[in-house]
Short mmCIF file of C-alpha atoms in Angstrom, two decimals:
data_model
loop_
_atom_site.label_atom_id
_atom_site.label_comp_id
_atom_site.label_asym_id
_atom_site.label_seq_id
_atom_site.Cartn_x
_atom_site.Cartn_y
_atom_site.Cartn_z
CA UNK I 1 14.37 36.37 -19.01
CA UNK I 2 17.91 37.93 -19.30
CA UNK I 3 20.64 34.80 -18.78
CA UNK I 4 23.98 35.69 -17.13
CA UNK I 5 26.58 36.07 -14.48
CA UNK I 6 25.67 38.19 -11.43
CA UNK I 7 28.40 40.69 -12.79
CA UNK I 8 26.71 40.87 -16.30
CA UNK I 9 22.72 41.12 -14.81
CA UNK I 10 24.02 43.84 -12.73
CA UNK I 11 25.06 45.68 -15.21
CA UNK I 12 21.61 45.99 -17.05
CA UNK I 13 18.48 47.27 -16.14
CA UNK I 14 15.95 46.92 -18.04
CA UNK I 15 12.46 47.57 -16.98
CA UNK I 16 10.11 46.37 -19.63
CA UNK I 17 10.64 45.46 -23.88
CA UNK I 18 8.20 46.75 -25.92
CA UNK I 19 7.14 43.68 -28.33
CA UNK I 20 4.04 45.42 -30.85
CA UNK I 21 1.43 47.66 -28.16
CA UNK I 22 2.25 45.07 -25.43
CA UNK I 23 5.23 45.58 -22.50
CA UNK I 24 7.27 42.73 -21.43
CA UNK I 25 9.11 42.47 -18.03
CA UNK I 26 11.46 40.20 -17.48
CA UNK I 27 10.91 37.55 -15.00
CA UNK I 28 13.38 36.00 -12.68
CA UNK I 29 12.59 32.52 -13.63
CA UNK I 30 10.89 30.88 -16.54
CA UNK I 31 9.64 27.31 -17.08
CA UNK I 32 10.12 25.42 -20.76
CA UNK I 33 8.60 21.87 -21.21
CA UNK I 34 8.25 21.75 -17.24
CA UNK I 35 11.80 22.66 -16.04
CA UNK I 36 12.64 26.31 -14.83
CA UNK I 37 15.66 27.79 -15.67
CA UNK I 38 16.75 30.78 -13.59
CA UNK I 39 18.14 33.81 -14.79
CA UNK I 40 21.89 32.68 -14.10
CA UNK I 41 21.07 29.31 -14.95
CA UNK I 42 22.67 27.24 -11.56
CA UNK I 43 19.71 25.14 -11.64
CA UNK I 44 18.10 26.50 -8.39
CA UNK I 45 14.61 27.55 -9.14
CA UNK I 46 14.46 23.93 -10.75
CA UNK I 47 15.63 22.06 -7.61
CA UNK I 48 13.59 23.52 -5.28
CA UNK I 49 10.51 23.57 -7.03
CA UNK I 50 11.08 19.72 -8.06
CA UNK I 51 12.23 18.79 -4.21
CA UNK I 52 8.95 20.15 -3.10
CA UNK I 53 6.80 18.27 -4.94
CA UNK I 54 8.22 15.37 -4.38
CA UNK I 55 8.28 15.98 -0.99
CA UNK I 56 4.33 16.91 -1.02
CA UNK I 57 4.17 13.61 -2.73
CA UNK I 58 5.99 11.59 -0.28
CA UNK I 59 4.03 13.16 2.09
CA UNK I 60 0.80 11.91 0.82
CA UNK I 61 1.63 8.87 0.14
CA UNK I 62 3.13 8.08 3.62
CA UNK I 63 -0.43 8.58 4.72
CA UNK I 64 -1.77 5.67 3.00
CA UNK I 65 1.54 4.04 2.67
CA UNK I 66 -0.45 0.81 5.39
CA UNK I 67 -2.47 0.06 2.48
CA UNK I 68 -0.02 -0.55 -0.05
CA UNK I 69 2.16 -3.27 -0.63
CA UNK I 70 5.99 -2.94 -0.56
CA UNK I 71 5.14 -3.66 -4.52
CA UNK I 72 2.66 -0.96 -4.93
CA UNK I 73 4.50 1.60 -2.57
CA UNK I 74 7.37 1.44 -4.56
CA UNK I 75 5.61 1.55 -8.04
CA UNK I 76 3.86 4.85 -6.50
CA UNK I 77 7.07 6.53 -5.35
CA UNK I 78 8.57 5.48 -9.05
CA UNK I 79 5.19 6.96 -10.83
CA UNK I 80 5.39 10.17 -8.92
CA UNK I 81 8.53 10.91 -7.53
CA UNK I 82 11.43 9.15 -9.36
CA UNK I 83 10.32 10.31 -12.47
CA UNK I 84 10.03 13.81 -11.79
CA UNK I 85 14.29 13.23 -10.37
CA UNK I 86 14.59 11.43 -13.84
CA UNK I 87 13.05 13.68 -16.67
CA UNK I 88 15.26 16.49 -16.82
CA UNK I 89 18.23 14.71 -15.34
CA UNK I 90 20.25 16.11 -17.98
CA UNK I 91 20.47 19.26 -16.87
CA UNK I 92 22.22 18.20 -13.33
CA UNK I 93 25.40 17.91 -14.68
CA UNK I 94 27.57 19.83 -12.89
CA UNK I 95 25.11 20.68 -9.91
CA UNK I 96 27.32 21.91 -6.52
CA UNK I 97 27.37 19.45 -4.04
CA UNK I 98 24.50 21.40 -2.11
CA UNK I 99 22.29 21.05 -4.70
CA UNK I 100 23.13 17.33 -4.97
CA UNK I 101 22.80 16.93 -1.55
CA UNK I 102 18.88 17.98 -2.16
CA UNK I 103 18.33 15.59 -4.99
CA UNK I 104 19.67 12.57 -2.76
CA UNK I 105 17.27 13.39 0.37
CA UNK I 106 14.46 13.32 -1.65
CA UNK I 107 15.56 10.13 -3.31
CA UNK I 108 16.55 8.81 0.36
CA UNK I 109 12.92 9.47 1.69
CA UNK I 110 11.79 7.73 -0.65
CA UNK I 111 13.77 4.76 0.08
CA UNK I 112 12.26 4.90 3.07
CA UNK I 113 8.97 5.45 2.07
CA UNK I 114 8.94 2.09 0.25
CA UNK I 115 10.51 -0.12 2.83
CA UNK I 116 8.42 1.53 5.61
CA UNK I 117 11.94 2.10 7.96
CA UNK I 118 12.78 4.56 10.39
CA UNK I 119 14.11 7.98 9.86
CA UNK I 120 17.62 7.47 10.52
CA UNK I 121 18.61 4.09 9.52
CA UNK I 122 21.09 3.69 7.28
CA UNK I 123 19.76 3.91 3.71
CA UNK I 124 22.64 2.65 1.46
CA UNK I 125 21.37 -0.91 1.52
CA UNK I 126 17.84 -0.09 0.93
CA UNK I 127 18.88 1.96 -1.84
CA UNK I 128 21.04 -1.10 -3.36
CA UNK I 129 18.17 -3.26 -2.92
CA UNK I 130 15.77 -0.79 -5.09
CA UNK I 131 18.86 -0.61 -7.56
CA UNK I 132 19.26 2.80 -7.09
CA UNK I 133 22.78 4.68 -7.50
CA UNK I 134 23.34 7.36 -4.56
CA UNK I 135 23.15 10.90 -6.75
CA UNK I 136 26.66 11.95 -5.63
CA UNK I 137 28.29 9.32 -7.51
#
């Protein structure tokens, strides 16, 4: 993977390195200890990789969400969701807004995931209540 600005990538072409008898090509993306860095490292390929599985996770869990407890619901959303916003978190510093703005609906479905709550109430409470800062803070 060859890191840069758009100015600098555009400026090289490579096609393949030649490491031993075996060609390389470079790759737009690459994943170390399960984050993916992109190629001019803004974080993207990370974000959206990260909101969809949470989102596939919210969505499974919203199907047996009648079953659970507020309790357990909320100890499933932190097992598989919250954790995959907090490993890594690190590396949001500095996000734009619009990337932020990803982060925090994934975090707000989850809020209302837990307490069970229609789409489009108002979420800062609920959030308070789980002791959870709003990301663009």
């Amino acid at each position: 993977m060859l890191v840069g600005t758009k100015q600098q990538l555009a400026k090289v072409c490579i096609k393949d390195i030649k490491v031993g008898c075996v060609e390389i090509s470079p790759s737009s993306s690459a994943r170390n200890l399960d984050v993916w860095f992109d190629s001019s490292l803004n974080m993207s390929e990370l974000i959206t990789k990260l909101c969809a599985s949470a989102f596939f996770y919210i969505y499974n869990v919203r199907r047996i969400r009648k079953y659970l407890s507020r309790d357990s619901a909320e100890t499933v959303v932190l097992a598989f969701i919250s954790s995959g916003l907090d490993y890594g978190n690190s590396l949001f510093f500095g996000l734009s807004q619009y990337q932020i703005q990803k982060l925090q609906r994934v975090q707000n479905a989850s809020a209302h995931l837990i307490f069970s709550m229609p789409r489009y109430c108002h979420i800062t409470p609920f959030l308070l209540d789980l002791h959870w800062l709003p990301m663009n803070q």
